[in-house]
Amino acid sequence: MNVECVVADPAKLGESPMWSVAEQKLYWVDIDGPALHRFDPATGRDTHWPMPEEVGSIALRRDGSVLLGLRNGFAFFDPASSQMTRLFDPEADKPGNRFNDATTDSVGRFWAGTMRMGTPGDQPEGTLYRLDPDLSCRPVIDGLWTTNGLAFSPDGRTMYLSDSNAKVRTIWAFDYDPDTGVPANRRVFVDTHGMTGRPDGGACDADGCYWMAGIHGGELFRFTPEGVLDMTIKVPCRTPTKIAFGGRGLDVIYVTSLQKSSGEPDPLAGCLFAITGTGITGMEIPLFAG
């Protein structure tokens, strides 16, 4: 196994890596940059587009454009023209919130959650939304502090969600009906109290195992579908934020990270890493169908 720093210019808050099978490139964001990035492993070049505000998450579209989850709602962005088309903000009444983690389900719905920026308040203010291909949007789960860890199993019938807040640090699993887009039977998948790192971004591999980036713990964790820990990978910084499987065989694990930290020096924090040689492959993340 080999862990390599592939983008050494640190992001303030690297997040939401998303592999484009069509382009063979990795899209990712710097939330606080704020910027959308695209890394080309064939050339080693990392291109970025400045954003007008924090960009928490993305999904790719069939036409080559990108769906953005921003501080102020959803937008489409065309990398070819650098043109942004604003859609709407389901939380226009909550100016202190922004979108955070997201993913798409097997039929191309976009699942994205919000969180309060800055210091959390006395009550959780985050909500998980479902954006359908017709651009209708509905809140599904509220009462979240820091929405994170969204992923779907290979058959699309289990949905994962976590909350990174230090008081919660829990990953849940849901039964999921791809036909209706409705999660049910919420249950604790992993309680990470006592583990190194809190649960940040999530992903599922082709074996149906769930991966958690352990923010502030410097490790990636792989859990079986039964919630049993079966692999831990150390990364060269304490602040991994999310992984994505990429490469032609979907066997390269890309890892984003957070630059700002506290305590001892962490010189590679904020960099983008690539892990090879694990023998594990991922899944192609469905495009947003809208």
PDB file of C-alpha atoms in Angstrom:
ATOM      1  CA  MET A   1       0.000   0.000   0.000  1.00  0.00           C
ATOM      2  CA  ASN A   2       1.247   3.469  -0.870  1.00  0.00           C
ATOM      3  CA  VAL A   3       0.013   6.858   0.344  1.00  0.00           C
ATOM      4  CA  GLU A   4       1.054   9.824  -1.809  1.00  0.00           C
ATOM      5  CA  CYS A   5       0.414  13.559  -1.542  1.00  0.00           C
ATOM      6  CA  VAL A   6      -0.809  14.484  -5.033  1.00  0.00           C
ATOM      7  CA  VAL A   7      -1.811  18.129  -4.418  1.00  0.00           C
ATOM      8  CA  ALA A   8       0.610  19.776  -2.018  1.00  0.00           C
ATOM      9  CA  ASP A   9      -0.937  23.253  -2.113  1.00  0.00           C
ATOM     10  CA  PRO A  10      -3.120  22.965   0.999  1.00  0.00           C
ATOM     11  CA  ALA A  11      -6.822  23.721   0.906  1.00  0.00           C
ATOM     12  CA  LYS A  12      -8.353  25.546   3.837  1.00  0.00           C
ATOM     13  CA  LEU A  13     -11.071  22.895   4.057  1.00  0.00           C
ATOM     14  CA  GLY A  14     -10.799  20.209   1.398  1.00  0.00           C
ATOM     15  CA  GLU A  15     -13.981  18.168   1.009  1.00  0.00           C
ATOM     16  CA  SER A  16     -16.449  16.364  -1.261  1.00  0.00           C
ATOM     17  CA  PRO A  17     -14.116  14.449  -3.626  1.00  0.00           C
ATOM     18  CA  MET A  18     -16.048  13.086  -6.610  1.00  0.00           C
ATOM     19  CA  TRP A  19     -14.511  10.960  -9.381  1.00  0.00           C
ATOM     20  CA  SER A  20     -15.607  11.651 -12.941  1.00  0.00           C
ATOM     21  CA  VAL A  21     -15.537   8.362 -14.845  1.00  0.00           C
ATOM     22  CA  ALA A  22     -16.133  10.204 -18.124  1.00  0.00           C
ATOM     23  CA  GLU A  23     -13.201  12.591 -17.635  1.00  0.00           C
ATOM     24  CA  GLN A  24     -10.969  10.366 -15.480  1.00  0.00           C
ATOM     25  CA  LYS A  25     -10.460  13.330 -13.167  1.00  0.00           C
ATOM     26  CA  LEU A  26     -11.276  14.094  -9.545  1.00  0.00           C
ATOM     27  CA  TYR A  27     -13.531  16.998  -8.627  1.00  0.00           C
ATOM     28  CA  TRP A  28     -13.313  18.280  -5.063  1.00  0.00           C
ATOM     29  CA  VAL A  29     -13.949  21.495  -3.142  1.00  0.00           C
ATOM     30  CA  ASP A  30     -12.218  23.853  -0.758  1.00  0.00           C
ATOM     31  CA  ILE A  31     -15.209  24.903   1.328  1.00  0.00           C
ATOM     32  CA  ASP A  32     -13.534  27.945   2.859  1.00  0.00           C
ATOM     33  CA  GLY A  33     -11.372  28.775  -0.197  1.00  0.00           C
ATOM     34  CA  PRO A  34     -13.931  28.949  -1.481  1.00  0.00           C
ATOM     35  CA  ALA A  35     -13.281  27.059  -4.709  1.00  0.00           C
ATOM     36  CA  LEU A  36     -14.180  24.101  -6.897  1.00  0.00           C
ATOM     37  CA  HIS A  37     -11.145  21.998  -7.875  1.00  0.00           C
ATOM     38  CA  ARG A  38     -10.457  19.396 -10.565  1.00  0.00           C
ATOM     39  CA  PHE A  39      -7.386  17.170 -10.276  1.00  0.00           C
ATOM     40  CA  ASP A  40      -6.026  15.346 -13.339  1.00  0.00           C
ATOM     41  CA  PRO A  41      -3.906  12.364 -12.208  1.00  0.00           C
ATOM     42  CA  ALA A  42      -2.563  11.909 -15.748  1.00  0.00           C
ATOM     43  CA  THR A  43      -0.800  15.286 -15.641  1.00  0.00           C
ATOM     44  CA  GLY A  44      -0.739  16.078 -11.928  1.00  0.00           C
ATOM     45  CA  ARG A  45      -2.466  19.384 -12.662  1.00  0.00           C
ATOM     46  CA  ASP A  46      -5.039  20.765 -10.244  1.00  0.00           C
ATOM     47  CA  THR A  47      -7.377  23.375 -11.752  1.00  0.00           C
ATOM     48  CA  HIS A  48      -9.624  25.498  -9.581  1.00  0.00           C
ATOM     49  CA  TRP A  49     -12.518  27.906 -10.002  1.00  0.00           C
ATOM     50  CA  PRO A  50     -13.176  30.510  -7.270  1.00  0.00           C
ATOM     51  CA  MET A  51     -16.668  30.401  -5.804  1.00  0.00           C
ATOM     52  CA  PRO A  52     -18.660  33.406  -4.544  1.00  0.00           C
ATOM     53  CA  GLU A  53     -19.311  31.717  -1.182  1.00  0.00           C
ATOM     54  CA  GLU A  54     -18.661  28.520   0.774  1.00  0.00           C
ATOM     55  CA  VAL A  55     -19.262  25.394  -1.322  1.00  0.00           C
ATOM     56  CA  GLY A  56     -19.913  22.342   0.827  1.00  0.00           C
ATOM     57  CA  SER A  57     -20.654  19.577  -1.647  1.00  0.00           C
ATOM     58  CA  ILE A  58     -21.066  18.649  -5.294  1.00  0.00           C
ATOM     59  CA  ALA A  59     -22.561  16.146  -7.713  1.00  0.00           C
ATOM     60  CA  LEU A  60     -21.688  15.648 -11.356  1.00  0.00           C
ATOM     61  CA  ARG A  61     -24.228  15.888 -14.205  1.00  0.00           C
ATOM     62  CA  ARG A  62     -24.555  14.218 -17.600  1.00  0.00           C
ATOM     63  CA  ASP A  63     -23.806  17.432 -19.505  1.00  0.00           C
ATOM     64  CA  GLY A  64     -20.456  17.896 -17.767  1.00  0.00           C
ATOM     65  CA  SER A  65     -21.662  20.582 -15.384  1.00  0.00           C
ATOM     66  CA  VAL A  66     -21.635  20.349 -11.597  1.00  0.00           C
ATOM     67  CA  LEU A  67     -24.415  20.657  -9.032  1.00  0.00           C
ATOM     68  CA  LEU A  68     -23.244  22.731  -6.072  1.00  0.00           C
ATOM     69  CA  GLY A  69     -24.452  22.828  -2.482  1.00  0.00           C
ATOM     70  CA  LEU A  70     -23.466  26.325  -1.344  1.00  0.00           C
ATOM     71  CA  ARG A  71     -23.961  28.573   1.647  1.00  0.00           C
ATOM     72  CA  ASN A  72     -26.961  30.063  -0.133  1.00  0.00           C
ATOM     73  CA  GLY A  73     -28.595  27.012  -1.644  1.00  0.00           C
ATOM     74  CA  PHE A  74     -28.169  25.057  -4.858  1.00  0.00           C
ATOM     75  CA  ALA A  75     -26.613  26.082  -8.164  1.00  0.00           C
ATOM     76  CA  PHE A  76     -25.355  24.609 -11.422  1.00  0.00           C
ATOM     77  CA  PHE A  77     -21.808  25.413 -12.513  1.00  0.00           C
ATOM     78  CA  ASP A  78     -20.304  24.862 -15.965  1.00  0.00           C
ATOM     79  CA  PRO A  79     -16.506  24.397 -15.737  1.00  0.00           C
ATOM     80  CA  ALA A  80     -16.138  24.970 -19.492  1.00  0.00           C
ATOM     81  CA  SER A  81     -17.604  28.475 -19.357  1.00  0.00           C
ATOM     82  CA  SER A  82     -17.186  29.233 -15.617  1.00  0.00           C
ATOM     83  CA  GLN A  83     -20.866  30.207 -15.585  1.00  0.00           C
ATOM     84  CA  MET A  84     -23.028  29.647 -12.503  1.00  0.00           C
ATOM     85  CA  THR A  85     -26.808  29.317 -12.561  1.00  0.00           C
ATOM     86  CA  ARG A  86     -28.462  29.837  -9.196  1.00  0.00           C
ATOM     87  CA  LEU A  87     -31.392  27.573  -8.399  1.00  0.00           C
ATOM     88  CA  PHE A  88     -32.926  28.220  -4.953  1.00  0.00           C
ATOM     89  CA  ASP A  89     -32.119  28.228  -1.252  1.00  0.00           C
ATOM     90  CA  PRO A  90     -34.298  25.991   0.950  1.00  0.00           C
ATOM     91  CA  GLU A  91     -32.855  27.702   4.044  1.00  0.00           C
ATOM     92  CA  ALA A  92     -33.058  31.342   3.035  1.00  0.00           C
ATOM     93  CA  ASP A  93     -34.471  31.981   6.499  1.00  0.00           C
ATOM     94  CA  LYS A  94     -31.277  30.609   8.118  1.00  0.00           C
ATOM     95  CA  PRO A  95     -28.411  32.865   6.976  1.00  0.00           C
ATOM     96  CA  GLY A  96     -26.055  31.265   9.501  1.00  0.00           C
ATOM     97  CA  ASN A  97     -26.326  27.841   7.839  1.00  0.00           C
ATOM     98  CA  ARG A  98     -24.586  26.348   4.802  1.00  0.00           C
ATOM     99  CA  PHE A  99     -24.696  23.071   2.918  1.00  0.00           C
ATOM    100  CA  ASN A 100     -22.163  20.455   3.948  1.00  0.00           C
ATOM    101  CA  ASP A 101     -21.912  16.797   2.947  1.00  0.00           C
ATOM    102  CA  ALA A 102     -23.885  15.204   0.100  1.00  0.00           C
ATOM    103  CA  THR A 103     -24.181  12.259  -2.286  1.00  0.00           C
ATOM    104  CA  THR A 104     -26.541  10.868  -4.929  1.00  0.00           C
ATOM    105  CA  ASP A 105     -28.697   7.756  -4.699  1.00  0.00           C
ATOM    106  CA  SER A 106     -28.911   5.028  -7.338  1.00  0.00           C
ATOM    107  CA  VAL A 107     -31.499   6.888  -9.437  1.00  0.00           C
ATOM    108  CA  GLY A 108     -29.744  10.262  -9.306  1.00  0.00           C
ATOM    109  CA  ARG A 109     -31.436  12.096  -6.445  1.00  0.00           C
ATOM    110  CA  PHE A 110     -29.151  14.497  -4.558  1.00  0.00           C
ATOM    111  CA  TRP A 111     -29.056  14.100  -0.785  1.00  0.00           C
ATOM    112  CA  ALA A 112     -27.453  17.083   0.966  1.00  0.00           C
ATOM    113  CA  GLY A 113     -27.392  18.280   4.553  1.00  0.00           C
ATOM    114  CA  THR A 114     -26.885  21.635   6.209  1.00  0.00           C
ATOM    115  CA  MET A 115     -25.039  22.813   9.295  1.00  0.00           C
ATOM    116  CA  ARG A 116     -24.574  26.016  11.217  1.00  0.00           C
ATOM    117  CA  MET A 117     -21.375  27.902  10.402  1.00  0.00           C
ATOM    118  CA  GLY A 118     -19.089  28.950  13.241  1.00  0.00           C
ATOM    119  CA  THR A 119     -19.771  27.961  16.825  1.00  0.00           C
ATOM    120  CA  PRO A 120     -22.777  25.633  17.218  1.00  0.00           C
ATOM    121  CA  GLY A 121     -25.767  27.066  19.034  1.00  0.00           C
ATOM    122  CA  ASP A 122     -27.765  25.535  21.837  1.00  0.00           C
ATOM    123  CA  GLN A 123     -29.888  23.453  19.474  1.00  0.00           C
ATOM    124  CA  PRO A 124     -29.079  21.479  16.302  1.00  0.00           C
ATOM    125  CA  GLU A 125     -29.958  23.528  13.225  1.00  0.00           C
ATOM    126  CA  GLY A 126     -28.990  21.185  10.382  1.00  0.00           C
ATOM    127  CA  THR A 127     -31.417  19.404   8.066  1.00  0.00           C
ATOM    128  CA  LEU A 128     -31.007  16.672   5.473  1.00  0.00           C
ATOM    129  CA  TYR A 129     -32.690  17.504   2.150  1.00  0.00           C
ATOM    130  CA  ARG A 130     -33.571  15.466  -0.911  1.00  0.00           C
ATOM    131  CA  LEU A 131     -33.288  17.281  -4.248  1.00  0.00           C
ATOM    132  CA  ASP A 132     -35.126  15.365  -6.954  1.00  0.00           C
ATOM    133  CA  PRO A 133     -34.299  15.416 -10.692  1.00  0.00           C
ATOM    134  CA  ASP A 134     -37.255  17.744 -11.319  1.00  0.00           C
ATOM    135  CA  LEU A 135     -35.584  20.178  -8.859  1.00  0.00           C
ATOM    136  CA  SER A 136     -38.270  19.752  -6.242  1.00  0.00           C
ATOM    137  CA  CYS A 137     -36.754  19.726  -2.777  1.00  0.00           C
ATOM    138  CA  ARG A 138     -37.993  18.456   0.551  1.00  0.00           C
ATOM    139  CA  PRO A 139     -36.573  18.267   4.072  1.00  0.00           C
ATOM    140  CA  VAL A 140     -36.347  14.670   5.277  1.00  0.00           C
ATOM    141  CA  ILE A 141     -34.405  14.589   8.560  1.00  0.00           C
ATOM    142  CA  ASP A 142     -33.919  17.507  10.944  1.00  0.00           C
ATOM    143  CA  GLY A 143     -32.271  17.859  14.332  1.00  0.00           C
ATOM    144  CA  LEU A 144     -28.723  17.470  12.984  1.00  0.00           C
ATOM    145  CA  TRP A 145     -25.691  19.435  14.135  1.00  0.00           C
ATOM    146  CA  THR A 146     -23.113  18.675  11.432  1.00  0.00           C
ATOM    147  CA  THR A 147     -24.568  16.595   8.618  1.00  0.00           C
ATOM    148  CA  ASN A 148     -21.959  14.174   7.313  1.00  0.00           C
ATOM    149  CA  GLY A 149     -21.128  10.647   6.210  1.00  0.00           C
ATOM    150  CA  LEU A 150     -23.723  10.280   3.442  1.00  0.00           C
ATOM    151  CA  ALA A 151     -23.324   7.145   1.340  1.00  0.00           C
ATOM    152  CA  PHE A 152     -25.360   4.345  -0.224  1.00  0.00           C
ATOM    153  CA  SER A 153     -24.686   0.605  -0.315  1.00  0.00           C
ATOM    154  CA  PRO A 154     -23.937  -1.037  -3.683  1.00  0.00           C
ATOM    155  CA  ASP A 155     -27.534  -2.234  -4.086  1.00  0.00           C
ATOM    156  CA  GLY A 156     -28.825   1.242  -3.178  1.00  0.00           C
ATOM    157  CA  ARG A 157     -30.968  -0.124  -0.362  1.00  0.00           C
ATOM    158  CA  THR A 158     -29.009   1.070   2.670  1.00  0.00           C
ATOM    159  CA  MET A 159     -28.385   4.751   3.332  1.00  0.00           C
ATOM    160  CA  TYR A 160     -25.709   5.962   5.747  1.00  0.00           C
ATOM    161  CA  LEU A 161     -25.639   9.292   7.567  1.00  0.00           C
ATOM    162  CA  SER A 162     -23.467  10.649  10.384  1.00  0.00           C
ATOM    163  CA  ASP A 163     -23.232  13.662  12.657  1.00  0.00           C
ATOM    164  CA  SER A 164     -19.698  14.904  13.372  1.00  0.00           C
ATOM    165  CA  ASN A 165     -20.619  16.996  16.395  1.00  0.00           C
ATOM    166  CA  ALA A 166     -18.477  16.028  19.384  1.00  0.00           C
ATOM    167  CA  LYS A 167     -21.593  15.338  21.459  1.00  0.00           C
ATOM    168  CA  VAL A 168     -23.042  12.995  18.836  1.00  0.00           C
ATOM    169  CA  ARG A 169     -20.244  11.422  16.687  1.00  0.00           C
ATOM    170  CA  THR A 170     -22.560   8.672  15.491  1.00  0.00           C
ATOM    171  CA  ILE A 171     -23.112   6.923  12.146  1.00  0.00           C
ATOM    172  CA  TRP A 172     -26.630   5.704  11.354  1.00  0.00           C
ATOM    173  CA  ALA A 173     -27.927   3.244   8.776  1.00  0.00           C
ATOM    174  CA  PHE A 174     -31.380   3.330   7.183  1.00  0.00           C
ATOM    175  CA  ASP A 175     -33.363   0.964   5.019  1.00  0.00           C
ATOM    176  CA  TYR A 176     -33.795   2.798   1.725  1.00  0.00           C
ATOM    177  CA  ASP A 177     -36.323   2.372  -1.074  1.00  0.00           C
ATOM    178  CA  PRO A 178     -34.805   3.647  -4.348  1.00  0.00           C
ATOM    179  CA  ASP A 179     -38.241   3.726  -5.964  1.00  0.00           C
ATOM    180  CA  THR A 180     -39.738   6.151  -3.467  1.00  0.00           C
ATOM    181  CA  GLY A 181     -36.574   7.817  -2.171  1.00  0.00           C
ATOM    182  CA  VAL A 182     -37.691   7.302   1.425  1.00  0.00           C
ATOM    183  CA  PRO A 183     -35.316   6.156   4.221  1.00  0.00           C
ATOM    184  CA  ALA A 184     -36.756   4.157   7.124  1.00  0.00           C
ATOM    185  CA  ASN A 185     -35.740   2.128  10.192  1.00  0.00           C
ATOM    186  CA  ARG A 186     -33.038   4.484  11.428  1.00  0.00           C
ATOM    187  CA  ARG A 187     -30.544   2.660  13.634  1.00  0.00           C
ATOM    188  CA  VAL A 188     -27.071   3.188  15.070  1.00  0.00           C
ATOM    189  CA  PHE A 189     -24.488   1.706  12.716  1.00  0.00           C
ATOM    190  CA  VAL A 190     -21.355   2.801  14.623  1.00  0.00           C
ATOM    191  CA  ASP A 191     -20.975   4.868  17.791  1.00  0.00           C
ATOM    192  CA  THR A 192     -17.511   6.418  17.468  1.00  0.00           C
ATOM    193  CA  HIS A 193     -17.145   7.603  21.054  1.00  0.00           C
ATOM    194  CA  GLY A 194     -13.789   6.307  22.211  1.00  0.00           C
ATOM    195  CA  MET A 195     -12.353   6.074  18.683  1.00  0.00           C
ATOM    196  CA  THR A 196      -9.602   8.304  17.351  1.00  0.00           C
ATOM    197  CA  GLY A 197     -11.258  10.921  15.207  1.00  0.00           C
ATOM    198  CA  ARG A 198     -14.868  11.927  14.754  1.00  0.00           C
ATOM    199  CA  PRO A 199     -16.940  10.716  11.762  1.00  0.00           C
ATOM    200  CA  ASP A 200     -16.510  13.039   8.792  1.00  0.00           C
ATOM    201  CA  GLY A 201     -17.194  12.125   5.150  1.00  0.00           C
ATOM    202  CA  GLY A 202     -18.277   8.603   4.213  1.00  0.00           C
ATOM    203  CA  ALA A 203     -18.224   6.267   1.218  1.00  0.00           C
ATOM    204  CA  CYS A 204     -19.082   2.674   0.364  1.00  0.00           C
ATOM    205  CA  ASP A 205     -16.850   0.293  -1.560  1.00  0.00           C
ATOM    206  CA  ALA A 206     -17.843  -2.461  -3.995  1.00  0.00           C
ATOM    207  CA  ASP A 207     -17.925  -5.017  -1.162  1.00  0.00           C
ATOM    208  CA  GLY A 208     -20.574  -2.990   0.649  1.00  0.00           C
ATOM    209  CA  CYS A 209     -18.215  -1.834   3.382  1.00  0.00           C
ATOM    210  CA  TYR A 210     -18.548   1.685   4.733  1.00  0.00           C
ATOM    211  CA  TRP A 211     -15.546   4.028   5.007  1.00  0.00           C
ATOM    212  CA  MET A 212     -15.283   6.846   7.533  1.00  0.00           C
ATOM    213  CA  ALA A 213     -12.718   9.629   7.504  1.00  0.00           C
ATOM    214  CA  GLY A 214     -11.696  10.147  11.129  1.00  0.00           C
ATOM    215  CA  ILE A 215     -11.281  13.910  11.379  1.00  0.00           C
ATOM    216  CA  HIS A 216      -8.622  14.975  13.928  1.00  0.00           C
ATOM    217  CA  GLY A 217      -7.591  11.335  14.351  1.00  0.00           C
ATOM    218  CA  GLY A 218      -5.488  10.917  11.209  1.00  0.00           C
ATOM    219  CA  GLU A 219      -7.061   7.618  10.167  1.00  0.00           C
ATOM    220  CA  LEU A 220      -9.556   6.093   7.736  1.00  0.00           C
ATOM    221  CA  PHE A 221     -11.828   3.337   9.030  1.00  0.00           C
ATOM    222  CA  ARG A 222     -13.539   0.584   7.041  1.00  0.00           C
ATOM    223  CA  PHE A 223     -16.582  -1.130   8.553  1.00  0.00           C
ATOM    224  CA  THR A 224     -18.343  -4.247   7.304  1.00  0.00           C
ATOM    225  CA  PRO A 225     -22.081  -3.999   6.516  1.00  0.00           C
ATOM    226  CA  GLU A 226     -22.630  -5.317  10.049  1.00  0.00           C
ATOM    227  CA  GLY A 227     -20.741  -2.346  11.520  1.00  0.00           C
ATOM    228  CA  VAL A 228     -17.606  -4.306  12.457  1.00  0.00           C
ATOM    229  CA  LEU A 229     -14.289  -2.488  12.040  1.00  0.00           C
ATOM    230  CA  ASP A 230     -12.032  -4.509   9.716  1.00  0.00           C
ATOM    231  CA  MET A 231      -9.431  -2.036   8.422  1.00  0.00           C
ATOM    232  CA  THR A 232      -7.682   1.141   9.540  1.00  0.00           C
ATOM    233  CA  ILE A 233      -5.395   3.228   7.326  1.00  0.00           C
ATOM    234  CA  LYS A 234      -3.213   5.994   8.704  1.00  0.00           C
ATOM    235  CA  VAL A 235      -2.902   9.131   6.575  1.00  0.00           C
ATOM    236  CA  PRO A 236      -0.089  11.729   6.698  1.00  0.00           C
ATOM    237  CA  CYS A 237      -2.172  14.361   8.496  1.00  0.00           C
ATOM    238  CA  ARG A 238      -4.554  14.431  11.441  1.00  0.00           C
ATOM    239  CA  THR A 239      -7.468  15.901   9.519  1.00  0.00           C
ATOM    240  CA  PRO A 240      -8.787  13.642   6.730  1.00  0.00           C
ATOM    241  CA  THR A 241     -12.268  14.780   5.712  1.00  0.00           C
ATOM    242  CA  LYS A 242     -13.619  12.421   3.033  1.00  0.00           C
ATOM    243  CA  ILE A 243     -12.593   9.738   0.548  1.00  0.00           C
ATOM    244  CA  ALA A 244     -13.547   8.924  -3.029  1.00  0.00           C
ATOM    245  CA  PHE A 245     -12.622   5.919  -5.136  1.00  0.00           C
ATOM    246  CA  GLY A 246     -11.100   6.852  -8.481  1.00  0.00           C
ATOM    247  CA  GLY A 247      -8.777   5.668 -11.225  1.00  0.00           C
ATOM    248  CA  ARG A 248      -9.706   3.490 -14.198  1.00  0.00           C
ATOM    249  CA  GLY A 249     -10.277   0.530 -11.913  1.00  0.00           C
ATOM    250  CA  LEU A 250     -11.852   2.602  -9.122  1.00  0.00           C
ATOM    251  CA  ASP A 251      -9.052   1.249  -6.956  1.00  0.00           C
ATOM    252  CA  VAL A 252      -7.366   4.532  -5.984  1.00  0.00           C
ATOM    253  CA  ILE A 253      -8.575   6.080  -2.722  1.00  0.00           C
ATOM    254  CA  TYR A 254      -8.429   9.883  -2.851  1.00  0.00           C
ATOM    255  CA  VAL A 255      -8.510  11.681   0.493  1.00  0.00           C
ATOM    256  CA  THR A 256      -9.235  15.367   1.123  1.00  0.00           C
ATOM    257  CA  SER A 257      -8.192  17.090   4.338  1.00  0.00           C
ATOM    258  CA  LEU A 258      -8.571  20.160   6.531  1.00  0.00           C
ATOM    259  CA  GLN A 259      -5.708  22.637   6.860  1.00  0.00           C
ATOM    260  CA  LYS A 260      -6.556  24.430  10.071  1.00  0.00           C
ATOM    261  CA  SER A 261      -5.885  22.428  13.190  1.00  0.00           C
ATOM    262  CA  SER A 262      -4.580  22.868  16.693  1.00  0.00           C
ATOM    263  CA  GLY A 263      -1.797  21.361  18.718  1.00  0.00           C
ATOM    264  CA  GLU A 264       1.341  19.987  17.111  1.00  0.00           C
ATOM    265  CA  PRO A 265       2.441  21.069  13.607  1.00  0.00           C
ATOM    266  CA  ASP A 266       0.667  19.211  10.811  1.00  0.00           C
ATOM    267  CA  PRO A 267       2.521  20.237   7.619  1.00  0.00           C
ATOM    268  CA  LEU A 268       0.483  18.152   5.147  1.00  0.00           C
ATOM    269  CA  ALA A 269      -2.920  19.142   6.537  1.00  0.00           C
ATOM    270  CA  GLY A 270      -5.124  20.457   3.730  1.00  0.00           C
ATOM    271  CA  CYS A 271      -3.375  18.435   1.015  1.00  0.00           C
ATOM    272  CA  LEU A 272      -4.985  15.901  -1.325  1.00  0.00           C
ATOM    273  CA  PHE A 273      -3.744  12.308  -1.017  1.00  0.00           C
ATOM    274  CA  ALA A 274      -3.979   9.172  -3.162  1.00  0.00           C
ATOM    275  CA  ILE A 275      -3.795   5.680  -1.677  1.00  0.00           C
ATOM    276  CA  THR A 276      -3.014   2.710  -3.916  1.00  0.00           C
ATOM    277  CA  GLY A 277      -2.393  -0.968  -3.374  1.00  0.00           C
ATOM    278  CA  THR A 278      -5.221  -1.741  -0.947  1.00  0.00           C
ATOM    279  CA  GLY A 279      -6.786  -4.329  -3.252  1.00  0.00           C
ATOM    280  CA  ILE A 280     -10.173  -2.685  -2.666  1.00  0.00           C
ATOM    281  CA  THR A 281     -12.350  -1.131  -5.350  1.00  0.00           C
ATOM    282  CA  GLY A 282     -15.118   1.420  -5.088  1.00  0.00           C
ATOM    283  CA  MET A 283     -18.316   2.153  -6.961  1.00  0.00           C
ATOM    284  CA  GLU A 284     -19.163   4.723  -9.584  1.00  0.00           C
ATOM    285  CA  ILE A 285     -21.241   7.433  -7.888  1.00  0.00           C
ATOM    286  CA  PRO A 286     -24.423   8.068  -9.896  1.00  0.00           C
ATOM    287  CA  LEU A 287     -24.737  11.395 -11.704  1.00  0.00           C
ATOM    288  CA  PHE A 288     -27.400  13.852 -10.587  1.00  0.00           C
ATOM    289  CA  ALA A 289     -30.308  13.119 -12.905  1.00  0.00           C
ATOM    290  CA  GLY A 290     -31.595  16.689 -13.078  1.00  0.00           C
TER     291      GLY A 290
END
